[in-house]
Amino acid sequence: REQAEYKKTKETELLLKNIPKESHIVLCDERGDSLSSLDWSSYMERHKTTGAGKPLVFVLGGAYGVTEELKSQAKAMFSLSPMVLNHHVALAVLLEQIYRSANIMEGTPYHNV
């Protein structure tokens, strides 16, 4: 357990070091809010129009999650799935939703619902 906390702390320190200070952080976590693709796209559209130019940064935590410090800096916490996902799978799901959201905002037929 002590090693898990150490790893979580070190990974979070590295994440925070690499996130621009004025970022709008969205934490992806299975305990976060569940959104449909349309809701996800609406969130991104709202940020685009009201985010005051702040970079939108999506964070996938490590195997042990992230510290409370990073959680407190996140503006939102979204679930990619109620299941715990391997990091590579979670990244693929996240990239797909970002791509899908961009297509929904553009009105392309990619999202055909």
Coordinates of C-alpha atoms in Angstrom, one line a residue:
R1 CA 0.0 0.0 0.0
E2 CA 2.9 2.4 0.9
Q3 CA 4.4 1.7 -2.5
A4 CA 1.1 2.5 -4.3
E5 CA 0.8 5.8 -2.5
Y6 CA 4.4 6.7 -3.4
K7 CA 3.8 5.8 -7.1
K8 CA 0.6 7.8 -7.2
T9 CA 2.3 10.8 -5.6
K10 CA 5.3 10.7 -8.0
E11 CA 3.0 10.2 -11.1
T12 CA 0.8 13.1 -10.0
E13 CA 3.8 15.4 -9.5
L14 CA 5.0 14.6 -13.0
L15 CA 1.5 15.3 -14.4
L16 CA 1.3 18.6 -12.6
K17 CA 4.7 19.6 -13.7
N18 CA 3.7 19.2 -17.3
I19 CA 0.2 20.7 -17.3
P20 CA 0.2 24.5 -18.1
K21 CA -0.8 26.5 -15.1
E22 CA -3.9 28.1 -16.5
S23 CA -5.3 24.9 -17.9
H24 CA -8.9 23.6 -17.7
I25 CA -8.3 20.1 -16.3
V26 CA -10.7 17.3 -17.0
L27 CA -9.9 14.2 -15.0
C28 CA -10.9 10.8 -16.5
D29 CA -11.9 8.4 -13.7
E30 CA -14.4 5.6 -13.5
R31 CA -16.0 7.4 -10.5
G32 CA -16.6 10.5 -12.6
D33 CA -19.8 11.7 -14.3
S34 CA -21.1 9.5 -17.1
L35 CA -21.7 11.5 -20.3
S36 CA -23.2 10.6 -23.6
S37 CA -21.2 11.5 -26.7
L38 CA -23.5 14.4 -27.3
D39 CA -23.1 15.7 -23.7
W40 CA -19.3 15.3 -24.0
S41 CA -19.4 17.4 -27.2
S42 CA -21.6 20.0 -25.6
Y43 CA -19.1 20.3 -22.7
M44 CA -16.2 20.8 -25.2
E45 CA -18.3 23.3 -27.2
R46 CA -19.0 25.3 -24.0
H47 CA -15.3 25.3 -23.1
K48 CA -14.5 26.4 -26.6
T49 CA -16.8 29.4 -26.4
T50 CA -16.4 30.3 -22.7
G51 CA -13.0 28.9 -21.7
A52 CA -11.2 32.2 -22.2
G53 CA -8.5 30.6 -24.2
K54 CA -7.4 28.2 -21.4
P55 CA -6.1 24.9 -22.8
L56 CA -8.4 21.9 -22.2
V57 CA -6.3 19.2 -20.7
F58 CA -7.6 15.6 -20.2
V59 CA -5.8 13.6 -17.5
L60 CA -5.8 9.8 -17.2
G61 CA -4.4 8.8 -13.9
G62 CA -2.0 6.0 -13.3
A63 CA -2.9 2.5 -12.0
Y64 CA -3.4 3.9 -8.5
G65 CA -5.2 7.1 -9.6
V66 CA -4.1 10.6 -8.7
T67 CA -3.7 12.6 -5.5
E68 CA -6.3 14.8 -4.0
E69 CA -4.2 17.8 -5.1
L70 CA -4.8 17.0 -8.7
K71 CA -8.4 16.1 -8.1
S72 CA -9.0 19.5 -6.5
Q73 CA -7.5 21.3 -9.5
A74 CA -9.7 19.4 -12.0
K75 CA -12.7 21.4 -13.2
A76 CA -14.6 18.2 -14.1
M77 CA -14.3 14.5 -13.6
F78 CA -15.7 12.2 -16.3
S79 CA -16.0 8.5 -16.6
L80 CA -15.0 6.8 -19.8
S81 CA -16.6 3.6 -18.6
P82 CA -18.0 2.3 -15.3
M83 CA -15.3 -0.5 -15.6
V84 CA -11.7 0.0 -14.8
L85 CA -9.8 0.2 -18.1
N86 CA -6.2 -0.6 -19.0
H87 CA -4.4 2.7 -19.7
H88 CA -4.0 2.0 -23.4
V89 CA -7.7 1.2 -23.8
A90 CA -8.7 4.3 -21.8
L91 CA -6.5 6.4 -24.0
A92 CA -8.1 5.0 -27.2
V93 CA -11.6 5.6 -25.7
L94 CA -10.6 9.2 -24.8
L95 CA -9.1 10.0 -28.2
E96 CA -12.2 8.5 -29.9
Q97 CA -14.5 10.7 -27.8
I98 CA -12.5 13.8 -28.5
Y99 CA -12.6 13.0 -32.2
R100 CA -16.3 12.2 -32.1
S101 CA -17.0 15.5 -30.2
A102 CA -15.1 17.5 -32.9
N103 CA -17.1 15.9 -35.6
I104 CA -20.4 16.5 -33.7
M105 CA -19.4 20.2 -33.3
E106 CA -18.6 20.4 -37.1
G107 CA -21.9 18.6 -38.0
T108 CA -20.2 15.9 -40.0
P109 CA -21.9 12.5 -40.4
Y110 CA -19.4 10.6 -38.3
H111 CA -21.8 10.5 -35.3
N112 CA -24.8 9.2 -37.1
V113 CA -27.4 9.2 -34.3

